[in-house]
mmCIF file of C-alpha atoms and ligand atoms in Angstrom:
data_model
loop_
_atom_site.group_PDB
_atom_site.id
_atom_site.type_symbol
_atom_site.label_atom_id
_atom_site.label_comp_id
_atom_site.label_asym_id
_atom_site.label_seq_id
_atom_site.Cartn_x
_atom_site.Cartn_y
_atom_site.Cartn_z
ATOM 1 C CA MET A 1 -0.086 0.111 0.116
ATOM 2 C CA ASN A 2 1.147 3.264 -0.973
ATOM 3 C CA LYS A 3 2.397 5.767 2.033
ATOM 4 C CA VAL A 4 0.680 9.151 2.817
ATOM 5 C CA ALA A 5 2.395 12.143 4.062
ATOM 6 C CA VAL A 6 0.254 14.315 6.354
ATOM 7 C CA VAL A 7 2.428 17.678 7.091
ATOM 8 C CA MET A 8 1.281 20.591 8.600
ATOM 9 C CA GLY A 9 2.629 23.951 9.482
ATOM 10 C CA SER A 10 2.447 23.894 13.225
ATOM 11 C CA ASP A 11 1.241 21.449 16.012
ATOM 12 C CA SER A 12 -1.789 23.885 16.337
ATOM 13 C CA ASP A 13 -3.012 22.521 13.023
ATOM 14 C CA TRP A 14 -3.299 18.966 14.541
ATOM 15 C CA PRO A 15 -6.540 19.155 15.825
ATOM 16 C CA ILE A 16 -8.033 19.718 12.290
ATOM 17 C CA MET A 17 -5.351 17.588 10.591
ATOM 18 C CA GLN A 18 -5.826 14.458 12.955
ATOM 19 C CA LYS A 19 -9.263 13.906 11.122
ATOM 20 C CA ALA A 20 -7.681 13.142 7.903
ATOM 21 C CA CYS A 21 -5.235 10.597 9.906
ATOM 22 C CA LEU A 22 -8.113 9.060 11.559
ATOM 23 C CA LEU A 23 -9.598 8.515 8.190
ATOM 24 C CA LEU A 24 -6.510 7.177 6.684
ATOM 25 C CA GLU A 25 -6.307 4.824 9.397
ATOM 26 C CA GLN A 26 -9.691 3.692 9.455
ATOM 27 C CA PHE A 27 -9.264 2.699 5.461
ATOM 28 C CA GLY A 28 -5.928 0.866 6.803
ATOM 29 C CA ILE A 29 -3.621 3.204 4.776
ATOM 30 C CA SER A 30 -0.194 3.763 5.795
ATOM 31 C CA PHE A 31 0.675 7.587 6.790
ATOM 32 C CA GLU A 32 2.968 9.807 8.492
ATOM 33 C CA ALA A 33 2.255 13.097 10.319
ATOM 34 C CA LYS A 34 4.768 15.659 10.435
ATOM 35 C CA VAL A 35 5.194 19.365 11.354
ATOM 36 C CA LEU A 36 6.862 21.100 8.582
ATOM 37 C CA SER A 37 6.813 24.912 8.196
ATOM 38 C CA ALA A 38 7.359 26.878 4.935
ATOM 39 C CA HIS A 39 8.347 29.837 7.195
ATOM 40 C CA ARG A 40 9.954 28.592 10.196
ATOM 41 C CA THR A 41 11.899 25.563 8.640
ATOM 42 C CA PRO A 42 12.032 26.331 4.971
ATOM 43 C CA GLU A 43 15.258 24.231 4.351
ATOM 44 C CA LEU A 44 13.403 21.092 5.961
ATOM 45 C CA MET A 45 10.489 21.776 4.079
ATOM 46 C CA LEU A 46 12.490 21.661 0.906
ATOM 47 C CA GLN A 47 14.500 18.752 1.738
ATOM 48 C CA PHE A 48 11.034 16.823 2.448
ATOM 49 C CA ALA A 49 9.293 17.961 -0.735
ATOM 50 C CA ARG A 50 12.300 16.797 -2.946
ATOM 51 C CA ASN A 51 12.756 13.580 -1.324
ATOM 52 C CA ALA A 52 9.123 12.789 -0.535
ATOM 53 C CA LYS A 53 8.855 10.142 -3.416
ATOM 54 C CA GLU A 54 12.179 8.573 -2.653
ATOM 55 C CA LEU A 55 10.914 8.281 1.141
ATOM 56 C CA GLY A 56 7.860 6.213 -0.199
ATOM 57 C CA PHE A 57 5.302 8.431 -0.349
ATOM 58 C CA SER A 58 2.845 8.598 -3.214
ATOM 59 C CA VAL A 59 0.591 11.552 -2.250
ATOM 60 C CA ILE A 60 0.799 14.565 0.358
ATOM 61 C CA ILE A 61 -1.912 16.149 2.419
ATOM 62 C CA ALA A 62 -0.674 19.825 3.547
ATOM 63 C CA GLY A 63 -2.574 21.799 5.928
ATOM 64 C CA ALA A 64 -1.568 25.449 6.952
ATOM 65 C CA GLY A 65 -3.303 28.505 8.241
ATOM 66 C CA GLY A 66 -3.024 32.333 7.689
ATOM 67 C CA ALA A 67 -0.685 33.052 5.009
ATOM 68 C CA ALA A 68 -0.566 29.135 4.021
ATOM 69 C CA HIS A 69 2.287 28.768 1.775
ATOM 70 C CA LEU A 70 3.277 25.094 2.829
ATOM 71 C CA PRO A 71 1.245 23.256 0.305
ATOM 72 C CA GLY A 72 2.059 25.476 -2.715
ATOM 73 C CA MET A 73 5.752 25.359 -1.963
ATOM 74 C CA LEU A 74 5.716 21.609 -1.469
ATOM 75 C CA ALA A 75 3.866 21.500 -4.947
ATOM 76 C CA SER A 76 6.465 23.536 -6.340
ATOM 77 C CA ASN A 77 9.274 21.221 -5.043
ATOM 78 C CA THR A 78 7.655 17.837 -6.056
ATOM 79 C CA ILE A 79 5.468 15.950 -8.780
ATOM 80 C CA LEU A 80 3.356 14.192 -6.245
ATOM 81 C CA PRO A 81 0.000 15.208 -5.905
ATOM 82 C CA VAL A 82 -0.655 17.873 -2.917
ATOM 83 C CA VAL A 83 -3.910 17.961 -1.256
ATOM 84 C CA GLY A 84 -4.122 21.475 0.663
ATOM 85 C CA VAL A 85 -6.334 21.883 3.779
ATOM 86 C CA PRO A 86 -6.867 25.527 4.668
ATOM 87 C CA ILE A 87 -6.913 26.056 8.563
ATOM 88 C CA LYS A 88 -8.971 28.693 10.097
ATOM 89 C CA LEU A 89 -7.239 30.630 12.667
ATOM 90 C CA GLU A 90 -8.378 32.963 15.223
ATOM 91 C CA THR A 91 -7.746 36.200 13.834
ATOM 92 C CA LEU A 92 -9.625 35.756 10.375
ATOM 93 C CA ASP A 93 -12.368 33.720 8.960
ATOM 94 C CA GLY A 94 -10.108 31.211 7.394
ATOM 95 C CA LEU A 95 -10.340 32.802 3.665
ATOM 96 C CA ASP A 96 -6.775 34.023 4.175
ATOM 97 C CA SER A 97 -5.857 30.392 4.450
ATOM 98 C CA LEU A 98 -8.214 29.241 1.808
ATOM 99 C CA LEU A 99 -6.908 31.875 -0.861
ATOM 100 C CA SER A 100 -3.400 31.279 0.053
ATOM 101 C CA ILE A 101 -3.805 27.804 -0.932
ATOM 102 C CA VAL A 102 -6.184 27.571 -3.670
ATOM 103 C CA GLN A 103 -4.997 30.469 -5.681
ATOM 104 C CA MET A 104 -1.897 28.819 -6.901
ATOM 105 C CA PRO A 105 -0.221 29.868 -10.494
ATOM 106 C CA LYS A 106 -1.001 27.720 -13.764
ATOM 107 C CA GLY A 107 1.330 24.742 -13.878
ATOM 108 C CA VAL A 108 1.867 24.256 -10.185
ATOM 109 C CA PRO A 109 -1.745 22.990 -8.752
ATOM 110 C CA VAL A 110 -2.623 22.264 -5.376
ATOM 111 C CA ALA A 111 -5.959 20.253 -4.771
ATOM 112 C CA THR A 112 -7.583 22.497 -2.365
ATOM 113 C CA VAL A 113 -10.523 21.310 -0.082
ATOM 114 C CA ALA A 114 -12.888 23.442 2.032
ATOM 115 C CA ILE A 115 -11.799 25.448 5.257
ATOM 116 C CA ASN A 116 -10.661 22.846 7.996
ATOM 117 C CA ASN A 117 -11.888 19.911 5.902
ATOM 118 C CA ALA A 118 -9.143 17.380 6.492
ATOM 119 C CA THR A 119 -11.778 14.616 6.066
ATOM 120 C CA ASN A 120 -12.213 15.495 2.581
ATOM 121 C CA ALA A 121 -8.356 15.725 1.911
ATOM 122 C CA ALA A 122 -8.148 12.252 3.077
ATOM 123 C CA LEU A 123 -11.138 10.879 1.001
ATOM 124 C CA LEU A 124 -9.579 12.566 -2.233
ATOM 125 C CA VAL A 125 -6.524 10.668 -1.433
ATOM 126 C CA ILE A 126 -8.240 7.476 -0.626
ATOM 127 C CA SER A 127 -10.344 7.864 -4.145
ATOM 128 C CA MET A 128 -6.568 8.383 -6.015
ATOM 129 C CA LEU A 129 -5.142 5.291 -4.149
ATOM 130 C CA ALA A 130 -8.278 3.273 -4.728
ATOM 131 C CA ILE A 131 -7.949 3.646 -8.745
ATOM 132 C CA HIS A 132 -5.454 0.604 -8.513
ATOM 133 C CA ASN A 133 -6.579 -1.027 -5.492
ATOM 134 C CA ASP A 134 -9.873 -2.953 -5.718
ATOM 135 C CA GLN A 135 -9.787 -3.634 -1.857
ATOM 136 C CA LEU A 136 -9.754 -0.021 -0.838
ATOM 137 C CA ALA A 137 -12.214 0.601 -3.971
ATOM 138 C CA LYS A 138 -14.646 -1.652 -2.278
ATOM 139 C CA ALA A 139 -14.015 -0.248 1.151
ATOM 140 C CA TYR A 140 -14.516 3.243 -0.174
ATOM 141 C CA HIS A 141 -17.959 2.262 -1.762
ATOM 142 C CA ASN A 142 -18.979 1.150 1.425
ATOM 143 C CA TYR A 143 -18.156 4.225 3.085
ATOM 144 C CA LYS A 144 -20.326 6.014 0.528
ATOM 145 C CA ASP A 145 -23.048 3.755 1.001
ATOM 146 C CA ALA A 146 -23.018 4.069 4.654
ATOM 147 C CA MET A 147 -23.039 7.837 4.459
ATOM 148 C CA ALA A 148 -26.010 7.597 2.015
ATOM 149 C CA ASN A 149 -28.134 5.571 4.588
ATOM 150 C CA GLU A 150 -27.326 7.976 7.101
ATOM 151 C CA SER A 151 -28.460 10.780 5.138
ATOM 152 C CA VAL A 152 -31.825 8.918 4.054
ATOM 153 C CA ALA A 153 -32.119 8.300 7.966
ATOM 154 C CA LYS A 154 -32.222 11.926 8.506
ATOM 155 C CA ASN A 155 -35.817 12.215 7.118
ATOM 156 C CA ALA A 156 -36.784 10.605 10.392
ATOM 157 C CA ASN A 157 -35.681 13.956 12.191
ATOM 158 C CA LEU A 158 -38.122 16.190 10.440
ATOM 159 C CA LEU A 159 -40.997 16.086 12.952
ATOM 160 C CA PHE A 160 -43.215 18.824 13.618
HETATM 161 C C1 RP5 B 1 0.808 28.532 9.903
HETATM 162 O O1 RP5 B 1 0.563 29.372 11.020
HETATM 163 C C2 RP5 B 1 0.479 27.226 10.873
HETATM 164 O O2 RP5 B 1 0.079 26.327 9.732
HETATM 165 C C3 RP5 B 1 -0.752 27.438 11.542
HETATM 166 O O3 RP5 B 1 -1.927 27.201 11.007
HETATM 167 C C4 RP5 B 1 -0.330 28.992 11.869
HETATM 168 C C5 RP5 B 1 0.048 29.224 13.420
HETATM 169 O O4 RP5 B 1 0.987 28.565 13.668
HETATM 170 P P1 RP5 B 1 1.395 28.635 15.360
HETATM 171 O O5 RP5 B 1 1.601 30.144 15.687
HETATM 172 O O6 RP5 B 1 -0.019 28.304 16.084
HETATM 173 O O7 RP5 B 1 2.501 27.601 15.589
HETATM 174 O O8 RP5 B 1 1.885 28.576 9.453
#
């Protein structure tokens, strides 16, 4: 099974990024979680991005808040797919993080999910890995079926 890197700008991002890790764990996907800052440890960040494939990673989930340059800078330095998670900080509404991550220039894409939606980042990665993994594809189908059943069951809550 391919390994996923879950990186984030600070440990303060962990409560959100942990959701991606929990889902990857639930699907039996191996991953490594790591703090890596584009601003505070730029050399380490570059080193990681340039060696990520050789280290056995096939995709990177990167979360950051504020001037969130980590996902984009990783994408600039690797050909692995990078999924960006904008983290909402206390000062603004998260739009700062979202725009910093999603507004990449042509040629350097970051697949950006909604603000704080690390769960969708993990699901996007699961769908990528499931392309060549029938067992994972089946598990992902089951996940979606369960979600659909939960949604239908919500009709029972519309009481008046
Ligand atoms: C960003 O700065 C991090 O991704 C984090 O979201 C934000 C705040 O970091 P701390 O000051 O909490 O370490 O680079």
